PDB file of C-alpha atoms in Angstrom:
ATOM      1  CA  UNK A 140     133.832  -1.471 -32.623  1.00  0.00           C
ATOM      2  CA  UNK A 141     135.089  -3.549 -35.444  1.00  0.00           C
ATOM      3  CA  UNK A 142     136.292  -6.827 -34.703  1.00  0.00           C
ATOM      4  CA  UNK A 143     139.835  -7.731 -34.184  1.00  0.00           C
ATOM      5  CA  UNK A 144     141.175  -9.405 -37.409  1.00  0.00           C
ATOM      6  CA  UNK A 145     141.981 -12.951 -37.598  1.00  0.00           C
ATOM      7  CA  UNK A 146     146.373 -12.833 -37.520  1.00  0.00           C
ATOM      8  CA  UNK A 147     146.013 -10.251 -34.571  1.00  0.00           C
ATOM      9  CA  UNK A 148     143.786 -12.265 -33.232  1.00  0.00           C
ATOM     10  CA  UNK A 149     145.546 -15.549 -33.042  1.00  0.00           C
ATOM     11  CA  UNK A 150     148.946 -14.235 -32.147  1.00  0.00           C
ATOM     12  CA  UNK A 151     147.524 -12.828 -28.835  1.00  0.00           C
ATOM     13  CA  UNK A 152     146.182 -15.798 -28.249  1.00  0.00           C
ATOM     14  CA  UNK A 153     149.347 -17.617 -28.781  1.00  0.00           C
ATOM     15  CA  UNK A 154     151.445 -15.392 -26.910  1.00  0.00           C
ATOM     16  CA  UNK A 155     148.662 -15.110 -24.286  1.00  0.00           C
ATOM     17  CA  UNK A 156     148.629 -19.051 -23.592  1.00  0.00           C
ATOM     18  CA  UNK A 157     152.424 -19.651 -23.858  1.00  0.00           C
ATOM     19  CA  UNK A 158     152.474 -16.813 -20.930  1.00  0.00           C
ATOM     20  CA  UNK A 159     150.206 -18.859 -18.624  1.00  0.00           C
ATOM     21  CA  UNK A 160     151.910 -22.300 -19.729  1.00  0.00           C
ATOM     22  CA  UNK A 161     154.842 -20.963 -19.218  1.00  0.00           C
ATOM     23  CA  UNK A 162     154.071 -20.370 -15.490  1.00  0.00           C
ATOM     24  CA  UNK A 163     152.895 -23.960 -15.075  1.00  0.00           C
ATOM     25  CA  UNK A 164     155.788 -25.586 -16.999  1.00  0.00           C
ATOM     26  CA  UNK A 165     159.085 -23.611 -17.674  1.00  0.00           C
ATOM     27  CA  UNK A 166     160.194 -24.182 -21.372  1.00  0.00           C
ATOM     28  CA  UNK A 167     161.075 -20.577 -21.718  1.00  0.00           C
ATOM     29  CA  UNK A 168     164.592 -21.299 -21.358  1.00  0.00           C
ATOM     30  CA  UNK A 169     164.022 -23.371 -25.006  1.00  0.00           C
ATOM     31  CA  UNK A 170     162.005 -20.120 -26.450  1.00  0.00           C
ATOM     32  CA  UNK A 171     163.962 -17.368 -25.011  1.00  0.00           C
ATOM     33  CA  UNK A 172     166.585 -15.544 -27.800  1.00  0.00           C
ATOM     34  CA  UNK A 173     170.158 -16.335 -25.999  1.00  0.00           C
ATOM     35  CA  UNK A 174     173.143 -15.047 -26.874  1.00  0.00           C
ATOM     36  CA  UNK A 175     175.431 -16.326 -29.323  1.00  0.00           C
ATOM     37  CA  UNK A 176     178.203 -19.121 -28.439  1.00  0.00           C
ATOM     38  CA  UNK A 177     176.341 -18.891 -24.719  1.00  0.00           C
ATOM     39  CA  UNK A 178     175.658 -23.056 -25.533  1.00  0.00           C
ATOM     40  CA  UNK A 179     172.101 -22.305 -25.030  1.00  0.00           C
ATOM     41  CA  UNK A 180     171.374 -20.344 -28.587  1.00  0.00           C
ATOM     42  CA  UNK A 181     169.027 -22.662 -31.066  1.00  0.00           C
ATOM     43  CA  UNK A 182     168.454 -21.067 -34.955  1.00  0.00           C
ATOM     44  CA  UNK A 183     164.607 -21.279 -34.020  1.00  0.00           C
ATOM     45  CA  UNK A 184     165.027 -18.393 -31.070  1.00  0.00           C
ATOM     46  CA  UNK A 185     165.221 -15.562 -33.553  1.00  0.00           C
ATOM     47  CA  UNK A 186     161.298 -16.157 -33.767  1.00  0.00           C
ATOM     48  CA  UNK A 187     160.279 -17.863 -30.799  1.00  0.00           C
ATOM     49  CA  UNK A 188     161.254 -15.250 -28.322  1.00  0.00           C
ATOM     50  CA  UNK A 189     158.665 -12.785 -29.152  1.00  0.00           C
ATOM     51  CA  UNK A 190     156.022 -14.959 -28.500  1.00  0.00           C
ATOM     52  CA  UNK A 191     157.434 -15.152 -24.324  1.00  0.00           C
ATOM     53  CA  UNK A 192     156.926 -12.298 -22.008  1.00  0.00           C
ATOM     54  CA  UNK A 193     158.785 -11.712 -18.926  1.00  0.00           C
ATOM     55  CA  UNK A 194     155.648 -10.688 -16.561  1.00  0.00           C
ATOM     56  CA  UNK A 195     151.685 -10.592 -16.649  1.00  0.00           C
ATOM     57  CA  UNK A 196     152.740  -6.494 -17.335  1.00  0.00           C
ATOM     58  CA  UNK A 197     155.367  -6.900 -20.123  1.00  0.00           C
ATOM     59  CA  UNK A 198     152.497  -9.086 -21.999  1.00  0.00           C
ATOM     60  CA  UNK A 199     149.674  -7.000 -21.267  1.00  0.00           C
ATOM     61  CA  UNK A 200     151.646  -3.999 -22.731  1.00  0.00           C
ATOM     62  CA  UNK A 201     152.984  -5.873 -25.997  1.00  0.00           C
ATOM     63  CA  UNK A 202     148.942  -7.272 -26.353  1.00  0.00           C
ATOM     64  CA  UNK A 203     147.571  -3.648 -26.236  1.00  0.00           C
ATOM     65  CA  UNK A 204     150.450  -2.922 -28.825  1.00  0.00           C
ATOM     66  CA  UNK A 205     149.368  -5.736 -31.011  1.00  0.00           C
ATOM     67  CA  UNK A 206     145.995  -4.422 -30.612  1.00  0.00           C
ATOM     68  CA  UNK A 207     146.338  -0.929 -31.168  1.00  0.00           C
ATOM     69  CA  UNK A 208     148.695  -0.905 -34.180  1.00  0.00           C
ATOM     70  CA  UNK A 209     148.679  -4.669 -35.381  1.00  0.00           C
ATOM     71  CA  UNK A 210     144.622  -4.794 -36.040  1.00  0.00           C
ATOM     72  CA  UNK A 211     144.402  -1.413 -38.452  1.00  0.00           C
ATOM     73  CA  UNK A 212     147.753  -3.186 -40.544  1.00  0.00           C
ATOM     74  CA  UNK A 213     146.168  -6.045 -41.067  1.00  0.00           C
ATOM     75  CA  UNK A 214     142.831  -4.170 -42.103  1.00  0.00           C
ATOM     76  CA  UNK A 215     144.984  -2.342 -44.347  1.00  0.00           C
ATOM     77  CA  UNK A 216     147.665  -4.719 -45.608  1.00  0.00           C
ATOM     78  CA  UNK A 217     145.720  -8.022 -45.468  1.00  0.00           C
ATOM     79  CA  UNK A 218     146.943 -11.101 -43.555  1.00  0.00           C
ATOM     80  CA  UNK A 219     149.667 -12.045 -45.653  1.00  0.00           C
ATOM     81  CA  UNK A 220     151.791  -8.637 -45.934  1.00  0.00           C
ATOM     82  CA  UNK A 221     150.910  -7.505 -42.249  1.00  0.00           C
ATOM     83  CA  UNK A 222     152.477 -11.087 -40.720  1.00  0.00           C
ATOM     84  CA  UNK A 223     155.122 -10.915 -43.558  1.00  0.00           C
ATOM     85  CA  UNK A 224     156.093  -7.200 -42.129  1.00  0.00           C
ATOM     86  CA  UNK A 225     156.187  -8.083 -38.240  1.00  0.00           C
ATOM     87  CA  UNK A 226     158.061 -11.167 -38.867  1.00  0.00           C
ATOM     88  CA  UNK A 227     160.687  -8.861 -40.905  1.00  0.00           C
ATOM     89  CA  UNK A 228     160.323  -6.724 -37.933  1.00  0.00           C
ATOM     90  CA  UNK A 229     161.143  -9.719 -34.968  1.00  0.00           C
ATOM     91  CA  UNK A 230     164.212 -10.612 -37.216  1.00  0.00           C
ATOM     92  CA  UNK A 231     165.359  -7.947 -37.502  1.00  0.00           C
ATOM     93  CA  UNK A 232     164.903  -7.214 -33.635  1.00  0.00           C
ATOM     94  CA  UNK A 233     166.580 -10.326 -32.929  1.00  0.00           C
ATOM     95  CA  UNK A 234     169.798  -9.760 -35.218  1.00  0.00           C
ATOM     96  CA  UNK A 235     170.067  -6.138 -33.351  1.00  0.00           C
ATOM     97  CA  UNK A 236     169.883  -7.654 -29.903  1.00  0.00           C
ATOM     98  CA  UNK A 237     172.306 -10.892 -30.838  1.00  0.00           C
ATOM     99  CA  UNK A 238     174.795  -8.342 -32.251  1.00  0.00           C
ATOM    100  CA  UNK A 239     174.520  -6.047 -28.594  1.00  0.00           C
ATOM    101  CA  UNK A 240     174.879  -9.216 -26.497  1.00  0.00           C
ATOM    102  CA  UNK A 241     178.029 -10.185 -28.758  1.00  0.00           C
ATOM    103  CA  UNK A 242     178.863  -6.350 -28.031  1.00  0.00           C
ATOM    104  CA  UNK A 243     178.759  -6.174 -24.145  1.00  0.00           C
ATOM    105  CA  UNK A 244     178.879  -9.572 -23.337  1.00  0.00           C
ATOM    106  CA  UNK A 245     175.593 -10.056 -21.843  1.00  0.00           C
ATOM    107  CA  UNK A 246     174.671 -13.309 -20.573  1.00  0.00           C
ATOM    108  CA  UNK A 247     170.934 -12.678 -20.604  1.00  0.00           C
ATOM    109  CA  UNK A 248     168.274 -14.260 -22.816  1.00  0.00           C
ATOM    110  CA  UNK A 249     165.222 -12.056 -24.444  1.00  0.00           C
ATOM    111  CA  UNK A 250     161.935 -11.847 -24.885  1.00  0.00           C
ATOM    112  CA  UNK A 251     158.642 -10.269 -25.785  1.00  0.00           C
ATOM    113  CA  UNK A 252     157.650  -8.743 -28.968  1.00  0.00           C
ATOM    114  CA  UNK A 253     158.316  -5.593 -28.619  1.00  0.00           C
ATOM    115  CA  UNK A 254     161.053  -5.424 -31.212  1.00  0.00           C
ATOM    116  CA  UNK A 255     158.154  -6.555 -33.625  1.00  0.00           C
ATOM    117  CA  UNK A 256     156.093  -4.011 -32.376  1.00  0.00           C
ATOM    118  CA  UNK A 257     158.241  -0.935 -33.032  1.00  0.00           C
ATOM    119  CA  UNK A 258     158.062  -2.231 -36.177  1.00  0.00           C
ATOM    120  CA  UNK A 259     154.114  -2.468 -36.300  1.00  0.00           C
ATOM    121  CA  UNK A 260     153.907   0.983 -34.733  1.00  0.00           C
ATOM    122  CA  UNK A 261     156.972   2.539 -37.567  1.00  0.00           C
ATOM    123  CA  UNK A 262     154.520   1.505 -40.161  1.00  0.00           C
ATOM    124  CA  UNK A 263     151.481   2.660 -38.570  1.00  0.00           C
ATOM    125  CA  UNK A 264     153.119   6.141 -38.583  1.00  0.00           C
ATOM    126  CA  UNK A 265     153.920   6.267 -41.839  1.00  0.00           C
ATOM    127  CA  UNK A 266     149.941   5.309 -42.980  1.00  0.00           C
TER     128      UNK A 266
END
């Protein structure tokens, strides 16, 4: 089994220890992606909310993900392109779900990386 690349590696770390510091000291509310004009939205949300996960399942899940598709792009891509392309990809997540909650009015923040990871797993299918 070949060993899980260095970017992979680090961002499931990351999002692996904000889950459990999260649980000890709530700053997800500073993280989280809220809605535009809701008072709580901050510029640095479009990025920060896929590193929070809503349960011990949602982040297991998005870590398998990560694992699955995330390792082989970096193999293939290198570090640069492959964090380049799943950044693209949680922008571009964010701006769809800040539009929606504009849309319907939803008071709810988001997070996780899944958006990211549709992104990761797009690519992967096109290999």
């Amino acid at each position: 089994m070949p060993t899980l690349p260095p970017a992979t590696k680090a961002l499931m770390l990351i999002c692996t220890a904000l889950f459990f510091l999260e649980q000890l000291v709530p700053f997800g509310s500073l993280l989280a992606l809220w809605p535009l004009g809701s008072g709580l939205f901050w510029p640095w949300q479009v990025v920060t909310y896929a590193f929070l996960h809503g349960s011990l399942t949602h982040l297991l899940f998005n870590m398998l993900g990560l694992w699955m598709f995330g390792s082989e792009l970096e193999r293939v891509w290198g570090q640069r392109r492959y964090l380049m392309f799943l950044l693209a990809g949680v922008l571009a997540a964010a701006a769809a779900q800040l539009l929606f909650t504009q849309l319907t009015r939803s008071p709810a923040p988001t997070v996780g990386a899944s958006g990211g990871l549709y992104a990761l797993l797009l690519a992967y299918g096109m290999l």
